[in-house]
XYZ file of C-alpha atoms in Angstrom:
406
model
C -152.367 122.251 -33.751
C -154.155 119.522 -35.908
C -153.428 115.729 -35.367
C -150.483 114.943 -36.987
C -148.918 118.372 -36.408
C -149.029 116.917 -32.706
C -147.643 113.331 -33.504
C -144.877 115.071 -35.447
C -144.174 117.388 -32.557
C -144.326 113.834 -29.947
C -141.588 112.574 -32.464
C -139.207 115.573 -32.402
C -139.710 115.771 -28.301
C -138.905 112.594 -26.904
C -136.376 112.913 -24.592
C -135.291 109.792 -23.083
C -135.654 107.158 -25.702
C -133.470 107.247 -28.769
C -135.770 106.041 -31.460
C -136.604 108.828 -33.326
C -133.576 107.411 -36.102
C -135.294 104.119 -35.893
C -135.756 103.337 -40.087
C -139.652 103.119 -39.186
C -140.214 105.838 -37.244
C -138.165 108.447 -39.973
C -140.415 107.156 -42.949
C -143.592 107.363 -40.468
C -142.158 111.121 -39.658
C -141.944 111.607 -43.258
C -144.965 110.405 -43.969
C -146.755 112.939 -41.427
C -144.662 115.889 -42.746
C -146.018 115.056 -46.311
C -149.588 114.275 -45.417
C -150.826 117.081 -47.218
C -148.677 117.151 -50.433
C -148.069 115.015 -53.912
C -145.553 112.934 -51.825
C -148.244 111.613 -49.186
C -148.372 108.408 -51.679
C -145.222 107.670 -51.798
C -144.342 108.354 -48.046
C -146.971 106.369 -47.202
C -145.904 103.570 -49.521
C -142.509 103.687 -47.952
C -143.436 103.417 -44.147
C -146.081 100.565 -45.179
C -143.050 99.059 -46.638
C -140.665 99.446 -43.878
C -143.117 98.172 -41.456
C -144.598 95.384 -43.026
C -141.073 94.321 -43.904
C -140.248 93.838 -39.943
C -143.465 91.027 -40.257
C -145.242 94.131 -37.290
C -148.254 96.035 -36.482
C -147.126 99.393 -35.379
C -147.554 98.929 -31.343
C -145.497 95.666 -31.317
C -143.076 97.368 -33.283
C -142.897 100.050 -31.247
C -142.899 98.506 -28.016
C -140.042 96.166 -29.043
C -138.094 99.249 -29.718
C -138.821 100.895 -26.229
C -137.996 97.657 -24.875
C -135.088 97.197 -26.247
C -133.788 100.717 -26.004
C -130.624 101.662 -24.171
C -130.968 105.062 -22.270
C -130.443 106.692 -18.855
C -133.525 104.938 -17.902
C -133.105 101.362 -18.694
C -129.344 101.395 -17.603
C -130.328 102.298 -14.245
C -133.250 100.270 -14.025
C -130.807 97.519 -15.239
C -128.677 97.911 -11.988
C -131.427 98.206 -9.511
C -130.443 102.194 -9.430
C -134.064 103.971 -10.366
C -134.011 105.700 -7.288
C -131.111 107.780 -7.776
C -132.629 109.544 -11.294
C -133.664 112.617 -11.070
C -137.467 113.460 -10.821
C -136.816 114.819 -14.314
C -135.861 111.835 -15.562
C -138.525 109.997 -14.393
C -140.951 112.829 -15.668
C -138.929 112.134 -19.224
C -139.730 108.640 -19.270
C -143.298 109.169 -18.758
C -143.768 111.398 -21.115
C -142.188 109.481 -23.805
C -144.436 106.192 -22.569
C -147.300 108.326 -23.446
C -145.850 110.192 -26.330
C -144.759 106.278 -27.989
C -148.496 105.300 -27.084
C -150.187 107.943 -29.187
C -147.613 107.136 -32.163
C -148.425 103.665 -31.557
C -152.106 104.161 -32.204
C -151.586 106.197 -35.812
C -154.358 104.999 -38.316
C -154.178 104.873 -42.140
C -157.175 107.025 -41.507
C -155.546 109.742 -39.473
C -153.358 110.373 -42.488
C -156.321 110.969 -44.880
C -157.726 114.436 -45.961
C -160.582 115.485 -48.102
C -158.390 115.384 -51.650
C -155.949 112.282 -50.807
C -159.371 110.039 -49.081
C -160.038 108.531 -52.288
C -156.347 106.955 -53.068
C -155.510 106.138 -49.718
C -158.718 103.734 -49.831
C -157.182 101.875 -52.623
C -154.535 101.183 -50.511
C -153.869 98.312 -47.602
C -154.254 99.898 -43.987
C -151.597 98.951 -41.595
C -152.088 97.059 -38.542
C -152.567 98.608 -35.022
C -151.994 95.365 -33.348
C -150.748 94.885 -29.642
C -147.826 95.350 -27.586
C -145.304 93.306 -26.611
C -146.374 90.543 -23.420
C -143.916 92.444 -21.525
C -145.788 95.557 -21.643
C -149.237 93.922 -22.410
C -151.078 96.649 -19.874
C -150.091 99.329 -22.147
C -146.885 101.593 -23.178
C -148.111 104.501 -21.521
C -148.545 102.633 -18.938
C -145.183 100.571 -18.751
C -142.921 102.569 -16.723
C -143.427 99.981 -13.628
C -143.064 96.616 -15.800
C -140.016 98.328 -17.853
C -138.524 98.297 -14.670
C -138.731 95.074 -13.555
C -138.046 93.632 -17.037
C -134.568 95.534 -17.249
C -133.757 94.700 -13.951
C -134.132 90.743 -14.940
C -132.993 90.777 -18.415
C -130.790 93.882 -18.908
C -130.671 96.786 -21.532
C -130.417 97.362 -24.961
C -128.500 94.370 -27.216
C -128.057 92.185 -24.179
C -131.787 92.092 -23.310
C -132.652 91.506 -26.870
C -129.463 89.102 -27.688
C -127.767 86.010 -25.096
C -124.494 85.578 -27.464
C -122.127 87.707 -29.391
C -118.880 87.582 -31.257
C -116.464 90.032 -30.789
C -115.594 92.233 -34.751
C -113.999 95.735 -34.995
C -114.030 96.292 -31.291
C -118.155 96.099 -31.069
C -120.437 93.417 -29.687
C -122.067 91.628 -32.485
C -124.992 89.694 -32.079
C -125.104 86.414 -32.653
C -128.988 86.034 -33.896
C -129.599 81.903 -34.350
C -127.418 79.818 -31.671
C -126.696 76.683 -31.276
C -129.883 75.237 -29.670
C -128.362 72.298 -28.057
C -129.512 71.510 -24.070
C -126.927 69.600 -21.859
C -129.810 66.880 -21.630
C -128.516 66.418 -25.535
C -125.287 65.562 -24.248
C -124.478 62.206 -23.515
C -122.266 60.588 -20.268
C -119.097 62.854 -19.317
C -121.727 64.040 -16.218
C -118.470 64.640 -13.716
C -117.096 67.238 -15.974
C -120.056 69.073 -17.213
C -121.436 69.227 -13.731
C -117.868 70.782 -12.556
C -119.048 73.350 -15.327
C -122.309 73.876 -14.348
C -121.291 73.964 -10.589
C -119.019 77.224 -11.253
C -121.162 78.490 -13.897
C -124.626 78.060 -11.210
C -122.225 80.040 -8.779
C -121.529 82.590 -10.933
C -124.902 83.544 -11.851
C -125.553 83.479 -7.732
C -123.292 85.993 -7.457
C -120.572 83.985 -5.570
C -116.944 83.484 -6.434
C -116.229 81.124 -9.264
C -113.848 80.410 -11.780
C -112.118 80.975 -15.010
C -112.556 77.316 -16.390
C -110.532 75.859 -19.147
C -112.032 72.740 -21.257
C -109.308 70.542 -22.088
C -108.861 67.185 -23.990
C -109.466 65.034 -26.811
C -111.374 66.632 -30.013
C -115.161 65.518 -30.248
C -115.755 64.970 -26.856
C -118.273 68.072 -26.419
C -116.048 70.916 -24.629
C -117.669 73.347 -26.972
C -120.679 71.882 -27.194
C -121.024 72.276 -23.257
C -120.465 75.918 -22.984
C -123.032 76.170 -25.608
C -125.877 74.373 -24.048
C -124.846 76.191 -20.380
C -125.785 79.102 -22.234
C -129.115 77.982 -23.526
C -129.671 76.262 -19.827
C -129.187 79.796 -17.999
C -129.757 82.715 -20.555
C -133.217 83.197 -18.831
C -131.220 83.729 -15.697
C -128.861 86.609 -17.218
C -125.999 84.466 -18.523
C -124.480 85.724 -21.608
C -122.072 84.642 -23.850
C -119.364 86.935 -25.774
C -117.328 84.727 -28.367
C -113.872 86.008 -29.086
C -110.901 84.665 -31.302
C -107.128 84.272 -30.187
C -106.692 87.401 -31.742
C -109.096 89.831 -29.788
C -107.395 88.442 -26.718
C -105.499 91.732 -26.505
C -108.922 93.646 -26.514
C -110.241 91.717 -23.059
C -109.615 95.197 -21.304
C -111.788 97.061 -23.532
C -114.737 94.062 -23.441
C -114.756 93.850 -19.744
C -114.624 97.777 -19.713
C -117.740 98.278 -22.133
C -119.489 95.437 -19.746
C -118.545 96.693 -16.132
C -121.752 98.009 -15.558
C -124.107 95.655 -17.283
C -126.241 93.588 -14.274
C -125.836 90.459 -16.815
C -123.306 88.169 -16.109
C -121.065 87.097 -19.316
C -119.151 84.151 -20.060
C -115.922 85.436 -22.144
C -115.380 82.208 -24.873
C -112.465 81.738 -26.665
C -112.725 78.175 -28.603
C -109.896 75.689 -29.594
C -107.149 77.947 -27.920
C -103.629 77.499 -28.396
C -100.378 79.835 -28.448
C -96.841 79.715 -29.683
C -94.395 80.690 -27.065
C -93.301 84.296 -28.449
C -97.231 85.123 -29.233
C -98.201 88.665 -27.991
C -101.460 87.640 -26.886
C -99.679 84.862 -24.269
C -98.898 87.002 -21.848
C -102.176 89.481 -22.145
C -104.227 86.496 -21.518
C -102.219 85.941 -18.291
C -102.704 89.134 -16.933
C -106.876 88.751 -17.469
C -106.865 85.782 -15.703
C -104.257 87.210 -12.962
C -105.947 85.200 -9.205
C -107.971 82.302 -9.792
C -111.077 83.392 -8.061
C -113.311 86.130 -9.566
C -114.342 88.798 -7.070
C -118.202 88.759 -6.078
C -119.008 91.984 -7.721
C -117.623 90.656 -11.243
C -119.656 89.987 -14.150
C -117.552 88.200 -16.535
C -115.395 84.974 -16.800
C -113.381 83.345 -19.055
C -114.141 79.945 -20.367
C -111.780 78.341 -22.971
C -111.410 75.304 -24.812
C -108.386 73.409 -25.499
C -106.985 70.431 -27.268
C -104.134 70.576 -24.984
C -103.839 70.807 -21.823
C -100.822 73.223 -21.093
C -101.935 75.234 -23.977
C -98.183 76.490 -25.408
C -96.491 74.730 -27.825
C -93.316 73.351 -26.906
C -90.154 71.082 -28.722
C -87.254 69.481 -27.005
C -84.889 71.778 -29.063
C -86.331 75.164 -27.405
C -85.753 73.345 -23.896
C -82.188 72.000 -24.938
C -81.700 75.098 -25.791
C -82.605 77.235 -22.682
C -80.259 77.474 -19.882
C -82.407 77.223 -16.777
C -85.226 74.588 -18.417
C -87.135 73.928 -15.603
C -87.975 77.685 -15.905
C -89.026 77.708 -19.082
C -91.559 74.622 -18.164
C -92.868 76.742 -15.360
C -93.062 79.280 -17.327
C -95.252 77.537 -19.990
C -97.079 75.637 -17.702
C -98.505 78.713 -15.216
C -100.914 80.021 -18.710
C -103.067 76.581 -18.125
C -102.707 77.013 -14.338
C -104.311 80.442 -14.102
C -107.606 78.681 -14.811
C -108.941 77.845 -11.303
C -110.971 74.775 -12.969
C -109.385 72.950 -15.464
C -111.656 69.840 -16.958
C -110.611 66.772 -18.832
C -112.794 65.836 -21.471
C -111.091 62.176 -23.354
C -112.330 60.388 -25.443
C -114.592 57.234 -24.525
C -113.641 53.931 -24.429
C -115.592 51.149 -26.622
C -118.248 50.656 -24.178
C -118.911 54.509 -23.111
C -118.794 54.935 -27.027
C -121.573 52.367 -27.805
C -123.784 53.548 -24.202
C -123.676 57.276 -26.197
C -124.497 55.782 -29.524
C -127.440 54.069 -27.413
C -128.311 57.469 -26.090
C -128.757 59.258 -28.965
C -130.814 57.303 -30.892
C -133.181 56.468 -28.409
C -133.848 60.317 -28.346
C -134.628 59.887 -31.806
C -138.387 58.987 -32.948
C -136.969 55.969 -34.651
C -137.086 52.056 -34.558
C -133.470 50.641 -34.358
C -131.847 47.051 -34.385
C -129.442 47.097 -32.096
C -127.152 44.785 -32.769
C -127.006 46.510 -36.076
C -126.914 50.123 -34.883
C -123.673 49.139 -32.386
C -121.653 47.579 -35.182
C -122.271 49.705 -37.767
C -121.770 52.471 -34.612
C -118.067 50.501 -34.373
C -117.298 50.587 -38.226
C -118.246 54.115 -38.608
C -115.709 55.187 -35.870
C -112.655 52.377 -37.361
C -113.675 54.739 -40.688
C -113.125 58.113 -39.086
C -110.134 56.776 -36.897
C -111.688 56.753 -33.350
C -114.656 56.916 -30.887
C -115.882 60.525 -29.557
C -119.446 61.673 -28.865
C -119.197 63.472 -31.934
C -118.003 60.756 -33.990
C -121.352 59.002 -31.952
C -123.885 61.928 -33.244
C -122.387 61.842 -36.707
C -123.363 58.437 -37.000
C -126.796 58.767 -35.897
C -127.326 61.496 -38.139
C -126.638 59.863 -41.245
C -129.124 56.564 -39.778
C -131.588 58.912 -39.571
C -131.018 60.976 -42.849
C -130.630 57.354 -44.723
C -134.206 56.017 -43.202
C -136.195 59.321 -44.086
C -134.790 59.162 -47.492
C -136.135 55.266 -48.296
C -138.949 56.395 -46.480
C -139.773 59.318 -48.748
């Protein structure tokens, strides 16, 4: 068996990890099936192609792709549970670690023969390159840091992803996020640190809250949950973004996620229902006790514009027998949140101490007797103060000054 007879054969054996459908890895197996033939040129054109495309030499690539693999393996090294595989399982894994570090190390050279040497010069070599830092001593050599980086940062999507949006009953990632800190948000410290008090005991694995954002639009309740997710991602926290409509499918997410060691914040922004909405009484039943149990791993956090969430009118009440029922009734969706936070919009002074804020994160000389009035006129304009109304304003001072600068 020559070379690349035995780098097709590691291919078509590995056993535990499922990359062997990976777009790179079938044009590199094509590539060594047609080594010998008319078609070497144009396999060999394709995998350059498909590699180069990622922006990868071949061992990063490939070691991105066993770390981001989902298998037996990485599940259970995930949830702390190595010990339980099998001894063949653990045999598996090493023998694909070693099997992935001889397909890692394919030259441009090991694919040339006595009549295809003299095109394949004329044609750019690959790149080798290094692993990943995760698995810097080596992939054949990984088994030992595999397991401690799935036991800290998860499997598959999750380890390679912190936020997703719910579509067609499948976890999509999310692949550029909202990069905003909480140090980028301005006053309303009691209620974020309420947030980041149940959100800090979630991750420690104590009991903690569904929390529902309430109040005025523009004062950051989205914003937060956002920039608690960049805070803690490092520490397992992800984020799965749903709409009012894929509340009925909360079952099936916390289902697909009951074994995942991450823990995941379930976000559904801007909520709202009519009364005689389906979904009203399914998202009752997921937030059914106000405490989560110790062994959970997922919350719900919403945002609101209201606080009691339902929609009500003085006709449906004068028209209901036993009203103080119905108000119960309406009122117990909001009340299944154990934390419920008021977020309201500032008053002129808080408004003007955020305006302040912002711009002296900015790398910019201001006036500021000139930045708070115009600060005041801008919000008259837009019909009130809010922290976003604030950050709006900066944003087109400091749009305005690069442009007469430029």
């Amino acid at each position: 068996m020559n070379n690349i007879e035995k780098l097709k054969f590691y291919i078509d054996s590995l056993c535990i990890y499922n990359v062997g459908s990976d777009e790179v890895i079938t044009k590199l197996y094509a590539l060594l099936e047609n080594a010998e033939n008319e078609n070497a040129f144009r396999c060999y054109g394709e995998f350059f192609n498909s590699l180069t495309k990622q922006g990868d030499s071949l061992k990063h690539y490939i070691s991105s792709l066993i770390l981001f693999d989902e298998n037996v393996f990485s599940r259970a090294a995930a949830s702390g549970e190595v010990e339980k595989l099998s001894d063949s399982v653990i045999s598996g894994v090493k023998s694909d670690l070693e099997k992935l570090d001889a397909i890692s190390e394919i030259k441009a050279d090991d694919i040339a023969n006595e009549e295809n040497r003299e095109i394949l010069k004329t044609l750019p070599a690959w790149e080798i390159g290094e692993p990943v830092k995760e698995l810097e001593g080596g992939i054949k050599n990984a088994f030992e840091a595999l397991m401690q980086y799935h036991r800290i940062n998860g499997y598959g999507i999750f380890a390679k992803h912190c936020a997703f949006t719910w579509r067609n009953r499948a976890f999509v990632p999310i692949t550029s996020i909202d990069k905003i800190r909480l140090s980028d948000l301005k006053n309303y410290e009691i209620q974020r640190n309420q947030v980041v008090e149940n959100t800090l005991a979630f991750l420690g694995g104590f009991p903690a809250n569904n929390v529902l954002l309430y109040g005025d639009r523009g004062t950051g309740k989205s914003s937060t949950v956002h920039a608690i997710l960049n805070e803690y991602k490092n520490r397992g926290l992800r984020i799965i973004e749903i709409s009012k409509g894929d509340i009925c499918d909360l079952a099936l997410i916390r289902e697909k996620i009951a074994d995942n060691p991450m823990k995941f914040i379930i976000f559904v922004d801007d909520l709202s229902f009519d009364k005689k909405e389906d979904s009203l009484s399914q998202l009752k039943a997921a937030l059914e006790g106000t405490l989560s149990k110790r062994e959970g791993n997922a919350l719900i956090y919403a945002t609101s514009n209201r606080r009691h969430i339902v929609k009500e009118n003085f006709t449906e009440r004068e028209n209901d027998v036993h009203t103080g029922d119905t108000i119960q009734e309406e009122l117990s969706l909001s009340d299944r949140f154990g934390l419920a936070v008021n977020f309201l919009n500032p008053d002129k002074s808080n408004y003007l101490d955020i305006v302040k804020k912002i711009a002296s994160d900015r790398d910019f000389d201001w006036d500021e007797e000139e930045l708070l009035s115009g600060a005041e006129l801008w919000a008259r304009r837009r019909g009130g103060r809010s922290p976003r109304c604030a950050k709006q304003y900066i944003d087109y001072l400091e749009a305005s000054k690069k442009m007469t600068d430029n």
